mmCIF file of C-alpha atoms in Angstrom:
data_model
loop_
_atom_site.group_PDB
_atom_site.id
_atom_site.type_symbol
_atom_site.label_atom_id
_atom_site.label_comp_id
_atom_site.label_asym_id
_atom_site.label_seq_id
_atom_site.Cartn_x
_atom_site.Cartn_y
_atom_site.Cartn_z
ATOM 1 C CA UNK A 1 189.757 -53.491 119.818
ATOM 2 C CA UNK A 2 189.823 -55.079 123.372
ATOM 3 C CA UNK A 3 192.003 -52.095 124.543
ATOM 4 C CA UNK A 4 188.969 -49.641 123.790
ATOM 5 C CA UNK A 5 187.094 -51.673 125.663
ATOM 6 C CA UNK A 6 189.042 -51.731 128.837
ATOM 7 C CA UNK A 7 189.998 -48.183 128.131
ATOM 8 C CA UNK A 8 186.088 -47.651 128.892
ATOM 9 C CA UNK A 9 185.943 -49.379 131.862
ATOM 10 C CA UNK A 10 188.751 -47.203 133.382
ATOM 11 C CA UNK A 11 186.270 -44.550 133.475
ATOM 12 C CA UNK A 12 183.213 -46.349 135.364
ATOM 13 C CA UNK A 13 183.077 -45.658 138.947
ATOM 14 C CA UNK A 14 179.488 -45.816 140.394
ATOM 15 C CA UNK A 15 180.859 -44.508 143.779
ATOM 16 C CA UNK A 16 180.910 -41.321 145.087
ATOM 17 C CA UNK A 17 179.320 -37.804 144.779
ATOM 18 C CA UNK A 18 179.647 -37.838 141.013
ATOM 19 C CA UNK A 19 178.906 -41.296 139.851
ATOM 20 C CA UNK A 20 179.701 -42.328 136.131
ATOM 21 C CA UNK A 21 177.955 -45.399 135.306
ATOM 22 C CA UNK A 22 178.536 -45.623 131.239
ATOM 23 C CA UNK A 23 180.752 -45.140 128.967
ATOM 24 C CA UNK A 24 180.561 -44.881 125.197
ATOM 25 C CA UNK A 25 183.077 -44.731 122.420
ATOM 26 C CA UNK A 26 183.522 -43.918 118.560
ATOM 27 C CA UNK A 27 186.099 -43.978 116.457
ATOM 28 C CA UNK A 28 186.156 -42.665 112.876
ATOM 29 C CA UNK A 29 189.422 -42.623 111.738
ATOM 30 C CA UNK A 30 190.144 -43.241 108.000
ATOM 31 C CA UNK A 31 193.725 -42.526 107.489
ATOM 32 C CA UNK A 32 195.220 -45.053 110.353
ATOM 33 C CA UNK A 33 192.215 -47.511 109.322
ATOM 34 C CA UNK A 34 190.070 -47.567 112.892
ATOM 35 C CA UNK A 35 186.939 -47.703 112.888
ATOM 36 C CA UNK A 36 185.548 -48.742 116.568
ATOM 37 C CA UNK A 37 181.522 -48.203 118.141
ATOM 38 C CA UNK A 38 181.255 -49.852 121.787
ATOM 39 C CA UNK A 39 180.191 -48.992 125.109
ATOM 40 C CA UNK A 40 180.340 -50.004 128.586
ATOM 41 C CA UNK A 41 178.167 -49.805 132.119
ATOM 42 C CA UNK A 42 174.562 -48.998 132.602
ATOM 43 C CA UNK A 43 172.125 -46.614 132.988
ATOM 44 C CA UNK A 44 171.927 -44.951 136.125
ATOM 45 C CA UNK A 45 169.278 -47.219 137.696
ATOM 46 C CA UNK A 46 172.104 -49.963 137.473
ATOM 47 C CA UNK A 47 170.616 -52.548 136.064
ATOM 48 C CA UNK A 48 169.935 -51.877 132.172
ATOM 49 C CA UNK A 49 173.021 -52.256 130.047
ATOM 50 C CA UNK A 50 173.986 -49.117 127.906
ATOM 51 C CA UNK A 51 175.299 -49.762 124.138
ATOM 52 C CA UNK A 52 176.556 -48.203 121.004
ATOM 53 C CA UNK A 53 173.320 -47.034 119.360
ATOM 54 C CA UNK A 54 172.029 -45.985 123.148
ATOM 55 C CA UNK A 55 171.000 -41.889 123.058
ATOM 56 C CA UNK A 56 171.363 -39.324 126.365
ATOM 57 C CA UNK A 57 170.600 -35.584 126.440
ATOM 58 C CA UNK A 58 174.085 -33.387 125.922
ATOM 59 C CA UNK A 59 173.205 -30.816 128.865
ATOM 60 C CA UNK A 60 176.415 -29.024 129.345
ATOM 61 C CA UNK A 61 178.348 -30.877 126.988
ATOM 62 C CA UNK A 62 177.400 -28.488 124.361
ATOM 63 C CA UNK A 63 179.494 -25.684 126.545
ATOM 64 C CA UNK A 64 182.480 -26.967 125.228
ATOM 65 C CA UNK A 65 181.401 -26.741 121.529
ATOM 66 C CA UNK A 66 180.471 -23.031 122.351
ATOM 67 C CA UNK A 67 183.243 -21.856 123.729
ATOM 68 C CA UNK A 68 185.673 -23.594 120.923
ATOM 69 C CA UNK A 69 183.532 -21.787 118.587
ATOM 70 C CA UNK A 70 183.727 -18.411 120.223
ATOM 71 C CA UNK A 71 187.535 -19.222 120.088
ATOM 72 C CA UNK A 72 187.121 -19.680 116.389
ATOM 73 C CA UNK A 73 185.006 -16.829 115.455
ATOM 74 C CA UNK A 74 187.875 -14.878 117.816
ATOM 75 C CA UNK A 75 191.006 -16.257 115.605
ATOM 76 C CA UNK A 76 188.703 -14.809 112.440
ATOM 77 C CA UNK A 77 188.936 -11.585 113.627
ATOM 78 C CA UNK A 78 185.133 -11.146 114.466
ATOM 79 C CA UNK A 79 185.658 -10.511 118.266
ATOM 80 C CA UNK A 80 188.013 -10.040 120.878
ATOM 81 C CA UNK A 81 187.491 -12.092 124.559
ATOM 82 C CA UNK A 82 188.028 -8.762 126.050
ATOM 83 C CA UNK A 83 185.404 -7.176 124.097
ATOM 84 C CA UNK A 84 181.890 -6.201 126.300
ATOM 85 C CA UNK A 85 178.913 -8.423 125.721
ATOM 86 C CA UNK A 86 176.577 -5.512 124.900
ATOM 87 C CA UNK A 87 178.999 -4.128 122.162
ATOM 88 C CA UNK A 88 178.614 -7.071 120.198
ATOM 89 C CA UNK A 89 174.862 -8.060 120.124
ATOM 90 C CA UNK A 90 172.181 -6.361 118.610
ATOM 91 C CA UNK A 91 170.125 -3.200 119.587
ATOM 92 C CA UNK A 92 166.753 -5.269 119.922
ATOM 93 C CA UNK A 93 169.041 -8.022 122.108
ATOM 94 C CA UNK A 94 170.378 -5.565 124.346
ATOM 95 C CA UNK A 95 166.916 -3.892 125.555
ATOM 96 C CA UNK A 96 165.810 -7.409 125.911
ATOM 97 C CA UNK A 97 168.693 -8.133 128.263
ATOM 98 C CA UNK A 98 169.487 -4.702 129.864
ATOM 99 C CA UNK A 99 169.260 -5.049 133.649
ATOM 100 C CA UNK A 100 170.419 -8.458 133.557
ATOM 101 C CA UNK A 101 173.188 -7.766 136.194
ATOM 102 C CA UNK A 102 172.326 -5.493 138.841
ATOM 103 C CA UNK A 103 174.600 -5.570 141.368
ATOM 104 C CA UNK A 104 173.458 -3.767 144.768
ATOM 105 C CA UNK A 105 170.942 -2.297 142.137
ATOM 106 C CA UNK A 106 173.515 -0.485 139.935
ATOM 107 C CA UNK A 107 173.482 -1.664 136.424
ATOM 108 C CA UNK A 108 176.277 -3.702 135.588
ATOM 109 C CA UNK A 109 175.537 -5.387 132.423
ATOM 110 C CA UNK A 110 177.484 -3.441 130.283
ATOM 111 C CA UNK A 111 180.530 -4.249 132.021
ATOM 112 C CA UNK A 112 180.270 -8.293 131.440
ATOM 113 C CA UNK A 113 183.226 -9.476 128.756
ATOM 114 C CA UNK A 114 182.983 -12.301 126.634
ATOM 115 C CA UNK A 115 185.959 -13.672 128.627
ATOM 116 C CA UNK A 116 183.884 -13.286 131.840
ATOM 117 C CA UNK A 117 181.238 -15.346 130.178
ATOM 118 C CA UNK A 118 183.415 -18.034 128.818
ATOM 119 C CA UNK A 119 185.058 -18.415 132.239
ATOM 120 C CA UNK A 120 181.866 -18.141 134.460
ATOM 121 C CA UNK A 121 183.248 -14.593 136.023
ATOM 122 C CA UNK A 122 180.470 -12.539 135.271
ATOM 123 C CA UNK A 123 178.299 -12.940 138.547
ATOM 124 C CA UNK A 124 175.090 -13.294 136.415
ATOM 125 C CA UNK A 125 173.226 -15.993 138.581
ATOM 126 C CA UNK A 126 172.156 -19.725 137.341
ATOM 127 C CA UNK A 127 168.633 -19.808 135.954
ATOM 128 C CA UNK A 128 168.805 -23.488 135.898
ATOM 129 C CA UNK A 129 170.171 -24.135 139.647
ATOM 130 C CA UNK A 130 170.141 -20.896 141.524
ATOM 131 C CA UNK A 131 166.202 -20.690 141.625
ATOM 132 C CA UNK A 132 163.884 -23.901 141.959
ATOM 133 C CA UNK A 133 160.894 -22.237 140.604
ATOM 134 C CA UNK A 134 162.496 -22.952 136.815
ATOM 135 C CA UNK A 135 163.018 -26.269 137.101
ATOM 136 C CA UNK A 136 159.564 -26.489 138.528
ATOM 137 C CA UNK A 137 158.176 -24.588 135.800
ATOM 138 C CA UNK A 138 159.595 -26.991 132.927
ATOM 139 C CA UNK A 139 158.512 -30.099 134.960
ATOM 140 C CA UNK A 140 155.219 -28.422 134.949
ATOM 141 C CA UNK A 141 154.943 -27.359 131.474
ATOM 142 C CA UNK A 142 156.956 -30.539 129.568
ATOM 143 C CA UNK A 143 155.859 -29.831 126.380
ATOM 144 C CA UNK A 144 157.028 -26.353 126.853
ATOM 145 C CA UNK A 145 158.854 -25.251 123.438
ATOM 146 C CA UNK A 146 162.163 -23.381 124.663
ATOM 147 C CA UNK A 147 164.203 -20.584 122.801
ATOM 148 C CA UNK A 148 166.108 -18.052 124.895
ATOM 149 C CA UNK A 149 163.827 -14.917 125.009
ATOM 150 C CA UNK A 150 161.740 -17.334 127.496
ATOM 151 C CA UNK A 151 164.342 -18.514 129.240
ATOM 152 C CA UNK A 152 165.586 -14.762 129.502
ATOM 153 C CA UNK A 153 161.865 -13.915 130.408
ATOM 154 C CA UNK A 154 161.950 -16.238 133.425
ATOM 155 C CA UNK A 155 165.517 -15.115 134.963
ATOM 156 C CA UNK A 156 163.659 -11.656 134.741
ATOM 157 C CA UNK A 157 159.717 -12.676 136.206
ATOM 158 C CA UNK A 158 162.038 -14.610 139.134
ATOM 159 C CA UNK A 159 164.197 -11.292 139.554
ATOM 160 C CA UNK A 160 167.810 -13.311 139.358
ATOM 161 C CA UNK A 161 168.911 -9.822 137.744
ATOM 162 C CA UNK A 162 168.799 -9.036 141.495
ATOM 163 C CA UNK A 163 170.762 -11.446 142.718
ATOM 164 C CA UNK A 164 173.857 -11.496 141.121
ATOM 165 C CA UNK A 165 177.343 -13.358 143.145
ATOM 166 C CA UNK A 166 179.324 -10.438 142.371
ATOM 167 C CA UNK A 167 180.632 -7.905 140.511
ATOM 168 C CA UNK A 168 181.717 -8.826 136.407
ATOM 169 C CA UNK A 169 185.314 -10.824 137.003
ATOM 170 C CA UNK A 170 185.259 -10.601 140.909
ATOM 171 C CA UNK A 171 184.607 -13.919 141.225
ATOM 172 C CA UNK A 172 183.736 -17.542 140.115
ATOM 173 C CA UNK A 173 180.280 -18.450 139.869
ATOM 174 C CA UNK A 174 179.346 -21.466 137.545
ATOM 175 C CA UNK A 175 176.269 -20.105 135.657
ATOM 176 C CA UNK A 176 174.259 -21.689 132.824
ATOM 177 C CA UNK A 177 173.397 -18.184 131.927
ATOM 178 C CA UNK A 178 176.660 -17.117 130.776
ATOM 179 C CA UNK A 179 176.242 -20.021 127.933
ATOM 180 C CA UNK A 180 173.164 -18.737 127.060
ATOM 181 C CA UNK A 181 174.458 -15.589 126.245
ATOM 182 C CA UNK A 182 177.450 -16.687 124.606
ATOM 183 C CA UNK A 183 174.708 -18.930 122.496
ATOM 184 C CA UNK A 184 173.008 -15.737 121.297
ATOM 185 C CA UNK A 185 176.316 -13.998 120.534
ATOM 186 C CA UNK A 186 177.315 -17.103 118.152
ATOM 187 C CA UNK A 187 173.836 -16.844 116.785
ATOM 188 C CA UNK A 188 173.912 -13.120 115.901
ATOM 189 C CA UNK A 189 177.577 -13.186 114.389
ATOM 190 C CA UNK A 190 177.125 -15.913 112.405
ATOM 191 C CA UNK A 191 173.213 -15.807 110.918
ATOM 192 C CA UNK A 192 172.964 -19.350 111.777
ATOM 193 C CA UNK A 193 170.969 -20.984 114.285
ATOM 194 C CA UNK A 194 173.126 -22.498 116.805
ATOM 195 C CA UNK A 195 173.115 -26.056 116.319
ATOM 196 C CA UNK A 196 173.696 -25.398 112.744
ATOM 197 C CA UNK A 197 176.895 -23.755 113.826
ATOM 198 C CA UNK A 198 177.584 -27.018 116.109
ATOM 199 C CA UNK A 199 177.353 -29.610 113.155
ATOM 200 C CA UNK A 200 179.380 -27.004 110.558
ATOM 201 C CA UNK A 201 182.042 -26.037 112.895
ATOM 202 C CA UNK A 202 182.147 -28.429 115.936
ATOM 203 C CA UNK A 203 179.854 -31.838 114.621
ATOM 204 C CA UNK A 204 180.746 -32.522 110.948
#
């Protein structure tokens, strides 16, 4: 198991603009008998060791998991990447988010594909990074509980449906928003709340 090990510490590099200071691996794999729970570095104050058991908040990692099940739900036959957002979702949904993308203040929103989404073309801006006043907000209000209408109701009260990059697929513009949206799409096709989906499809 030493090669997992040093495998890890490939990885570490403290240096630079993006930093990685741990690493931590599991294996699980019955039918060629390896079974292997380790991990490397420290946390990011570099001085307390990370292991095995140690737990970190998945921010965007969860991004991946969405768009491999939007994939899946597309190989079923339940949508098309092409398809427009706002044909898919649900009439109470769409007056919740009509407006979101207005674009020298013509209504673009209904011209946002789930492809768009997935590959952060859609122009809709960052809740999370475009505007300081959110992250202000949630450091203000930490026991805040979060589900997307709020979110949704602060990218509105902080008018980023104003401020779009660009037109739907003129563009790149990384944006947590688009995963949000694709979030609510999962949610509404499948009748399952999404980290349900995560564990049945992604997780388990």
């Amino acid at each position: 198991m030493e090669q997992f090990k040093k495998m890890m510490e490939l990885v570490l590099n403290a240096e630079g603009n993006s930093p990685i200071y741990n690493c931590m691996l599991s294996i699980n794999d019955s039918n060629n008998n390896i079974f292997y729970k380790g991990a490397t570095g420290t946390f990011c104050n570099g001085e307390d060791l990370v292991s095995p058991d140690c737990r970190f908040r998945t921010g965007s990692m969860t991004k991946p998991f969405t768009a491999a099940i939007v994939l899946q739900l597309m190989e079923e036959g339940i949508l098309k990447t092409e398809d427009f957002y706002f044909d898919l979702i649900n009439s109470e949904t769409k007056n919740i988010l009509s407006r979101m993308d207005l674009f020298d203040k013509v209504d673009c929103s209904g011209n946002i594909s789930v492809l768009h989404l997935l590959q952060h073309r859609s122009g809709l801006c960052d809740y999370f990074a475009d505007d300081e006043r959110f992250t202000a907000y949630v450091m203000q209000h930490p026991s805040q509980s979060w589900n997307w209408k709020l979110v949704i109701e602060k990218y509105f009260e902080m008018g980023l449906n104003n401020k779009p990059a660009f037109k739907p697929g003129d563009g790149f513009h990384y944006s947590d928003t688009n995963y949000l949206l694709l979030a609510i799409l999962i949610e509404q096709l499948t009748r399952k709340p999404l980290h349900q989906v995560f564990d049945e499809r992604i997780i388990e």
